[in-house]
XYZ file of N, CA, C and O in Angstrom:
572
model
N 0.855 -1.180 0.000
C 0.000 0.000 0.000
C 0.900 1.242 0.000
O 1.775 1.384 0.851
N 0.686 2.132 -0.950
C 1.514 3.332 -1.020
C 0.954 4.424 -0.105
O -0.078 4.267 0.532
N 1.683 5.546 -0.071
C 1.326 6.624 0.855
C -0.046 7.214 0.542
O -0.825 7.507 1.443
N -0.365 7.375 -0.750
C -1.651 7.957 -1.131
C -2.807 7.058 -0.681
O -3.829 7.547 -0.193
N -2.646 5.752 -0.809
C -3.688 4.825 -0.368
C -3.858 4.886 1.151
O -4.969 4.840 1.664
N -2.728 4.977 1.876
C -2.819 5.080 3.337
C -3.487 6.388 3.747
O -4.232 6.431 4.717
N -3.222 7.448 2.996
C -3.844 8.741 3.268
C -5.361 8.663 3.066
O -6.139 9.119 3.907
N -5.794 8.057 1.979
C -7.226 7.903 1.709
C -7.883 6.992 2.737
O -8.991 7.255 3.214
N -7.190 5.916 3.092
C -7.733 4.989 4.087
C -7.882 5.684 5.442
O -8.885 5.511 6.135
N -6.890 6.496 5.812
C -6.962 7.212 7.092
C -8.110 8.212 7.091
O -8.829 8.344 8.093
N -8.315 8.898 5.966
C -9.387 9.889 5.892
C -10.765 9.231 5.975
O -11.663 9.760 6.634
N -10.940 8.081 5.360
C -12.252 7.429 5.386
C -12.504 6.705 6.696
O -13.615 6.732 7.218
N -11.476 6.062 7.244
C -11.667 5.302 8.488
C -11.496 6.166 9.734
O -11.840 5.724 10.835
N -10.933 7.373 9.576
C -10.651 8.280 10.690
C -9.654 7.674 11.685
O -9.638 8.013 12.848
N -8.839 6.743 11.203
C -7.782 6.148 12.009
C -6.453 6.584 11.402
O -6.049 6.100 10.342
N -5.782 7.492 12.084
C -4.582 8.117 11.530
C -3.292 7.499 12.064
O -2.218 7.987 11.757
N -3.374 6.428 12.854
C -2.176 5.817 13.423
C -1.210 5.330 12.344
O -0.010 5.583 12.420
N -1.735 4.622 11.336
C -0.865 4.097 10.276
C -0.209 5.230 9.499
O 0.956 5.127 9.114
N -0.944 6.312 9.299
C -0.398 7.463 8.580
C 0.707 8.135 9.399
O 1.774 8.466 8.879
N 0.462 8.339 10.689
C 1.460 8.998 11.535
C 2.702 8.130 11.735
O 3.787 8.656 11.980
N 2.549 6.805 11.611
C 3.710 5.915 11.730
C 4.690 6.114 10.571
O 5.850 5.751 10.675
N 4.219 6.699 9.476
C 5.083 6.937 8.318
C 5.912 8.206 8.460
O 6.808 8.454 7.664
N 5.597 9.027 9.455
C 6.300 10.299 9.656
C 7.226 10.130 10.866
O 6.748 10.065 12.004
N 8.546 10.056 10.631
C 9.475 9.771 11.735
C 9.382 10.761 12.898
O 9.425 10.344 14.065
N 9.258 12.067 12.624
C 9.211 13.021 13.740
C 7.926 12.873 14.550
O 7.953 12.962 15.778
N 6.823 12.636 13.862
C 5.548 12.423 14.564
C 5.640 11.200 15.464
O 5.158 11.191 16.596
N 6.307 10.176 14.975
C 6.498 8.952 15.753
C 7.435 9.223 16.937
O 7.203 8.746 18.041
N 8.465 10.017 16.722
C 9.462 10.311 17.752
C 8.849 11.051 18.946
O 9.135 10.737 20.098
N 8.010 12.049 18.672
C 7.427 12.819 19.775
C 6.156 12.161 20.316
O 5.629 12.575 21.332
N 5.649 11.133 19.629
C 4.485 10.386 20.116
C 3.149 10.990 19.712
O 2.145 10.814 20.405
N 3.115 11.668 18.598
C 1.921 12.384 18.139
C 0.783 11.415 17.778
O 1.015 10.361 17.219
N -0.453 11.816 18.107
C -1.646 11.042 17.774
C -2.685 11.988 17.175
O -2.576 13.200 17.321
N -3.714 11.424 16.533
C -4.740 12.254 15.901
C -6.112 11.593 15.995
O -6.233 10.373 15.850
N -7.106 12.410 16.263
C -8.507 11.971 16.262
C -9.275 12.913 15.363
O -8.984 14.101 15.312
N -10.279 12.388 14.677
C -11.099 13.236 13.819
C -12.542 13.161 14.288
O -13.087 12.073 14.479
N -13.142 14.341 14.491
C -14.534 14.448 14.909
C -15.261 15.236 13.829
O -15.216 16.461 13.820
N -15.904 14.532 12.913
C -16.544 15.211 11.787
C -15.489 15.827 10.896
O -14.588 15.131 10.440
N -15.569 17.120 10.680
C -14.562 17.815 9.885
C -13.382 18.286 10.721
O -12.384 18.751 10.184
N -13.514 18.198 12.033
C -12.463 18.690 12.924
C -11.453 17.594 13.243
O -11.821 16.483 13.596
N -10.170 17.954 13.101
C -9.090 17.048 13.487
C -8.432 17.618 14.741
O -8.107 18.800 14.780
N -8.251 16.784 15.755
C -7.578 17.195 16.983
C -6.362 16.288 17.154
O -6.491 15.064 17.194
N -5.202 16.922 17.235
C -3.952 16.194 17.410
C -3.602 16.177 18.887
O -3.890 17.129 19.609
N -2.976 15.086 19.323
C -2.629 14.954 20.739
C -1.156 14.608 20.869
O -0.638 13.770 20.129
N -0.501 15.290 21.793
C 0.883 14.991 22.133
C 0.871 14.472 23.569
O 0.745 15.257 24.517
N 0.955 13.156 23.752
C 0.905 12.611 25.109
C 2.086 13.087 25.960
O 3.169 13.348 25.432
N 1.859 13.218 27.257
C 2.943 13.597 28.167
C 4.048 12.550 28.061
O 3.798 11.355 28.178
N 5.253 13.027 27.790
C 6.381 12.122 27.561
C 7.642 12.787 28.099
O 7.947 13.927 27.733
N 8.375 12.092 28.945
C 9.577 12.649 29.577
C 10.601 13.145 28.549
O 11.269 14.148 28.775
N 10.698 12.467 27.410
C 11.690 12.824 26.390
C 11.384 14.172 25.735
O 12.259 14.750 25.091
N 10.167 14.688 25.870
C 9.800 15.960 25.238
C 10.006 17.161 26.158
O 9.700 18.283 25.788
N 10.558 16.946 27.328
C 10.780 18.018 28.290
C 12.023 18.822 27.914
O 13.065 18.257 27.586
N 11.890 20.150 27.967
C 13.025 21.013 27.697
C 13.572 21.626 28.969
O 14.764 21.817 29.113
N 12.699 21.928 29.917
C 13.110 22.506 31.194
C 12.734 21.526 32.301
O 11.582 21.450 32.711
N 13.726 20.776 32.808
C 13.413 19.761 33.836
C 13.058 20.365 35.198
O 12.517 19.671 36.053
N 13.330 21.670 35.415
C 13.020 22.284 36.707
C 11.519 22.467 36.877
O 11.000 22.355 37.994
N 10.781 22.779 35.814
C 9.326 23.017 35.945
C 8.525 21.733 36.101
O 7.648 21.710 36.973
N 8.572 20.715 35.419
C 9.121 20.422 34.093
C 8.198 20.954 33.000
O 6.987 20.901 33.134
N 8.802 21.448 31.907
C 8.037 22.043 30.816
C 8.480 21.470 29.472
O 9.635 21.071 29.303
N 7.535 21.446 28.552
C 7.824 20.961 27.205
C 8.876 21.842 26.536
O 8.908 23.050 26.762
N 9.709 21.240 25.718
C 10.687 21.984 24.934
C 9.954 22.805 23.877
O 9.013 22.317 23.248
N 10.366 24.066 23.694
C 9.721 24.924 22.715
C 9.788 24.361 21.300
O 8.855 24.512 20.510
N 10.873 23.697 20.974
C 11.014 23.103 19.652
C 10.044 21.957 19.434
O 9.540 21.748 18.324
N 9.777 21.204 20.505
C 8.796 20.116 20.411
C 7.406 20.698 20.176
O 6.645 20.202 19.340
N 7.091 21.783 20.903
C 5.785 22.424 20.719
C 5.653 22.955 19.281
O 4.631 22.741 18.626
N 6.684 23.630 18.787
C 6.638 24.180 17.428
C 6.563 23.059 16.390
O 5.798 23.138 15.428
N 7.359 22.018 16.586
C 7.331 20.892 15.659
C 5.990 20.187 15.647
O 5.493 19.762 14.596
N 5.397 20.049 16.827
C 4.065 19.440 16.948
C 3.041 20.279 16.180
O 2.215 19.739 15.428
N 3.115 21.579 16.307
C 2.167 22.461 15.617
C 2.379 22.403 14.098
O 1.428 22.298 13.330
N 3.621 22.463 13.672
C 3.914 22.429 12.240
C 3.497 21.097 11.630
O 2.861 21.056 10.572
N 3.827 20.009 12.307
C 3.480 18.682 11.799
C 1.963 18.492 11.738
O 1.434 17.919 10.779
N 1.257 19.014 12.740
C -0.208 18.918 12.750
C -0.809 19.649 11.559
O -1.714 19.134 10.891
N -0.309 20.850 11.271
C -0.820 21.620 10.133
C -0.542 20.898 8.820
O -1.404 20.848 7.936
N 0.643 20.332 8.681
C 0.988 19.612 7.438
C 0.074 18.406 7.250
O -0.473 18.187 6.164
N -0.109 17.616 8.311
C -0.972 16.420 8.207
C -2.405 16.835 7.885
O -3.063 16.231 7.028
N -2.899 17.878 8.543
C -4.277 18.315 8.285
C -4.434 18.781 6.835
O -5.427 18.446 6.182
N -3.476 19.543 6.318
C -3.551 19.974 4.922
C -3.554 18.781 3.976
O -4.335 18.727 3.018
N -2.692 17.805 4.231
C -2.619 16.636 3.355
C -3.914 15.840 3.376
O -4.390 15.371 2.340
N -4.508 15.683 4.559
C -5.759 14.922 4.668
C -6.896 15.682 3.997
O -7.694 15.102 3.254
N -6.983 16.992 4.242
C -8.075 17.777 3.669
C -7.964 17.891 2.146
O -8.965 17.901 1.454
N -6.723 17.962 1.631
C -6.533 18.088 0.187
C -6.469 16.735 -0.498
O -6.470 16.658 -1.724
N -6.372 15.638 0.298
C -6.246 14.279 -0.241
C -5.087 14.170 -1.228
O -5.222 13.664 -2.337
N -3.937 14.688 -0.797
C -2.752 14.628 -1.643
C -1.582 14.043 -0.861
O -1.417 14.333 0.323
N -0.777 13.201 -1.511
C 0.407 12.664 -0.833
C 1.575 13.649 -0.833
O 2.588 13.396 -0.201
N 1.425 14.781 -1.546
C 2.500 15.769 -1.582
C 2.552 16.546 -0.274
O 1.525 17.039 0.198
N 3.739 16.649 0.261
C 3.926 17.357 1.528
C 4.004 18.853 1.244
O 4.859 19.285 0.465
N 3.112 19.660 1.847
C 3.186 21.113 1.655
C 4.510 21.646 2.206
O 4.975 21.216 3.259
N 5.085 22.586 1.463
C 6.366 23.172 1.894
C 6.081 24.422 2.707
O 5.298 25.277 2.294
N 6.747 24.531 3.839
C 6.500 25.676 4.706
C 7.207 26.905 4.145
O 8.371 26.849 3.751
N 6.472 28.004 4.078
C 7.006 29.264 3.602
C 7.329 30.169 4.783
O 8.380 30.793 4.845
N 6.411 30.211 5.737
C 6.566 31.093 6.890
C 5.887 30.445 8.088
O 4.830 29.836 7.959
N 6.515 30.585 9.265
C 5.941 30.024 10.487
C 6.234 30.999 11.618
O 7.393 31.302 11.900
N 5.192 31.509 12.239
C 5.342 32.467 13.331
C 4.616 31.930 14.552
O 3.423 31.634 14.493
N 5.345 31.804 15.658
C 4.760 31.193 16.863
C 4.805 32.176 18.021
O 5.755 32.942 18.165
N 3.749 32.164 18.831
C 3.690 32.938 20.069
C 3.555 31.957 21.222
O 2.566 31.231 21.312
N 4.565 31.936 22.093
C 4.497 31.087 23.285
C 3.769 31.883 24.351
O 4.214 32.966 24.737
N 2.644 31.372 24.845
C 1.817 32.120 25.780
C 1.979 31.658 27.226
O 1.874 32.456 28.149
N 2.199 30.362 27.418
C 2.346 29.790 28.763
C 3.330 28.632 28.685
O 3.587 28.113 27.607
N 3.820 28.223 29.847
C 4.685 27.043 29.875
C 3.836 25.810 29.572
O 2.727 25.665 30.079
N 4.361 24.953 28.731
C 3.702 23.681 28.446
C 4.154 22.661 29.463
O 5.284 22.179 29.408
N 3.312 22.370 30.418
C 3.682 21.454 31.497
C 3.641 20.009 31.013
O 3.176 19.716 29.913
N 4.142 19.114 31.842
C 4.190 17.695 31.469
C 2.791 17.094 31.589
O 2.464 16.406 32.562
N 1.974 17.407 30.620
C 0.606 16.901 30.515
C 0.338 16.613 29.045
O 1.076 17.062 28.183
N -0.779 15.956 28.766
C -1.179 15.784 27.377
C -1.448 17.162 26.772
O -2.030 18.024 27.427
N -1.016 17.347 25.541
C -1.186 18.613 24.834
C -1.991 18.354 23.566
O -1.786 17.343 22.894
N -2.915 19.264 23.270
C -3.799 19.090 22.125
C -3.585 20.219 21.130
O -3.217 21.326 21.507
N -3.846 19.935 19.862
C -3.619 20.911 18.799
C -4.809 20.943 17.850
O -5.344 19.904 17.470
N -5.179 22.163 17.483
C -6.235 22.386 16.507
C -5.677 23.289 15.424
O -5.033 24.291 15.718
N -5.936 22.931 14.164
C -5.476 23.727 13.027
C -6.701 24.222 12.272
O -7.612 23.449 11.984
N -6.702 25.489 11.944
C -7.797 26.068 11.160
C -7.197 26.614 9.869
O -6.349 27.510 9.898
N -7.644 26.036 8.760
C -7.179 26.494 7.455
C -7.983 27.747 7.123
O -9.176 27.672 6.869
N -7.308 28.900 7.171
C -8.012 30.166 6.961
C -8.118 30.528 5.495
O -9.023 31.266 5.097
N -7.184 30.038 4.691
C -7.244 30.305 3.252
C -6.509 29.197 2.536
O -5.414 28.809 2.927
N -7.138 28.681 1.512
C -6.460 27.673 0.696
C -6.693 27.996 -0.771
O -7.814 27.921 -1.265
N -5.633 28.393 -1.426
C -5.702 28.656 -2.859
C -5.085 27.495 -3.617
O -4.923 26.402 -3.067
N -4.763 27.741 -4.872
C -4.138 26.683 -5.669
C -2.676 26.507 -5.310
O -2.130 25.423 -5.417
N -2.025 27.610 -4.867
C -0.584 27.534 -4.607
C -0.209 27.733 -3.141
O 0.846 27.286 -2.713
N -1.035 28.422 -2.365
C -0.673 28.755 -0.989
C -1.843 28.443 -0.051
O -3.003 28.622 -0.414
N -1.506 27.992 1.153
C -2.510 27.786 2.204
C -2.033 28.495 3.467
O -0.841 28.470 3.796
N -2.966 29.132 4.155
C -2.682 29.783 5.432
C -3.394 29.010 6.530
O -4.573 28.675 6.395
N -2.677 28.755 7.618
C -3.227 27.945 8.703
C -2.966 28.635 10.038
O -1.840 29.069 10.300
N -4.001 28.747 10.866
C -3.849 29.185 12.254
C -3.825 27.945 13.129
O -4.671 27.057 12.973
N -2.879 27.902 14.055
C -2.668 26.711 14.869
C -2.699 27.116 16.340
O -2.125 28.134 16.714
N -3.345 26.308 17.151
C -3.425 26.585 18.581
C -3.215 25.287 19.354
O -3.754 24.242 18.977
N -2.408 25.353 20.425
C -2.246 24.177 21.283
C -2.640 24.549 22.702
O -2.449 25.676 23.146
N -3.202 23.585 23.417
C -3.651 23.800 24.792
C -3.485 22.512 25.583
O -3.244 21.448 25.005
N -3.611 22.646 26.913
C -3.489 21.468 27.768
C -4.757 21.243 28.581
O -5.407 20.244 28.426
N -5.125 22.159 29.447
C -6.283 21.916 30.317
C -7.569 22.483 29.728
O -8.642 21.932 29.961
N -7.495 23.579 28.996
C -8.681 24.196 28.433
C -8.354 24.810 27.074
O -7.333 25.478 26.928
N -9.240 24.609 26.125
C -9.057 25.183 24.795
C -9.041 26.705 24.844
O -8.443 27.358 24.002
N -9.677 27.256 25.883
C -9.745 28.709 26.019
C -8.451 29.305 26.572
O -8.305 30.522 26.623
N -7.540 28.436 27.013
C -6.254 28.893 27.533
C -5.117 28.228 26.755
O -4.455 27.319 27.255
N -4.893 28.691 25.519
C -3.820 28.059 24.725
C -2.450 28.328 25.348
O -2.238 29.370 25.970
N -1.548 27.377 25.159
C -0.177 27.583 25.649
C 0.695 28.167 24.536
O 1.730 28.746 24.811
N 0.254 28.033 23.281
C 0.955 28.651 22.151
C 0.004 28.736 20.966
O -0.883 27.899 20.808
N 0.215 29.769 20.161
C -0.526 29.906 18.909
C 0.486 30.168 17.799
O 1.592 30.665 18.059
N 0.099 29.833 16.572
C 1.007 30.037 15.448
C 0.211 30.309 14.185
O -0.965 29.952 14.089
N 0.883 30.964 13.259
C 0.343 31.184 11.921
C 1.378 30.630 10.946
O 2.573 30.903 11.094
N 0.895 29.850 10.002
C 1.819 29.235 9.043
C 1.293 29.407 7.634
O 0.082 29.399 7.408
N 2.232 29.584 6.716
C 1.912 29.676 5.296
C 2.642 28.538 4.592
O 3.834 28.327 4.843
N 1.902 27.831 3.763
C 2.470 26.678 3.069
C 2.360 26.855 1.569
O 1.360 27.379 1.070
N 3.365 26.369 0.866
C 3.340 26.334 -0.587
C 2.795 24.982 -1.006
O 3.315 23.936 -0.602
N 1.742 24.986 -1.800
C 1.119 23.755 -2.286
C 1.556 23.553 -3.724
O 1.535 24.479 -4.509
N 1.917 22.350 -4.058
C 2.302 22.081 -5.456
C 1.564 20.878 -5.959
O 1.184 20.025 -5.276
């Protein structure tokens, strides 16, 4: 089964485990995904290896940014039903709170999708969606 078939199978069955197993970084940080209707929610389980500040302990900023970027890429690929990986043009992140050693969730909202470029707003939270720990805006080149 090739990547495009796995992508289609994941979109129809709403089981993204096999798809995420194909992405080494997603596998490394332990990323998971659930789909509720049209909404996709990504989950980063609490994992000691993702800690950047052991004194708090808090998630590493790079792990948070990578989780957000990877979530946006996967969501774009699933929504567009394409095996082509969107290329990142611009990524701007605002760290709002420390990401504690808890499960972290991510929501991506595609604000604009043209033929060549897509804009995505990304938000991650831990205890409440109303209290994000980081937000980001990303622009992707679609080919």
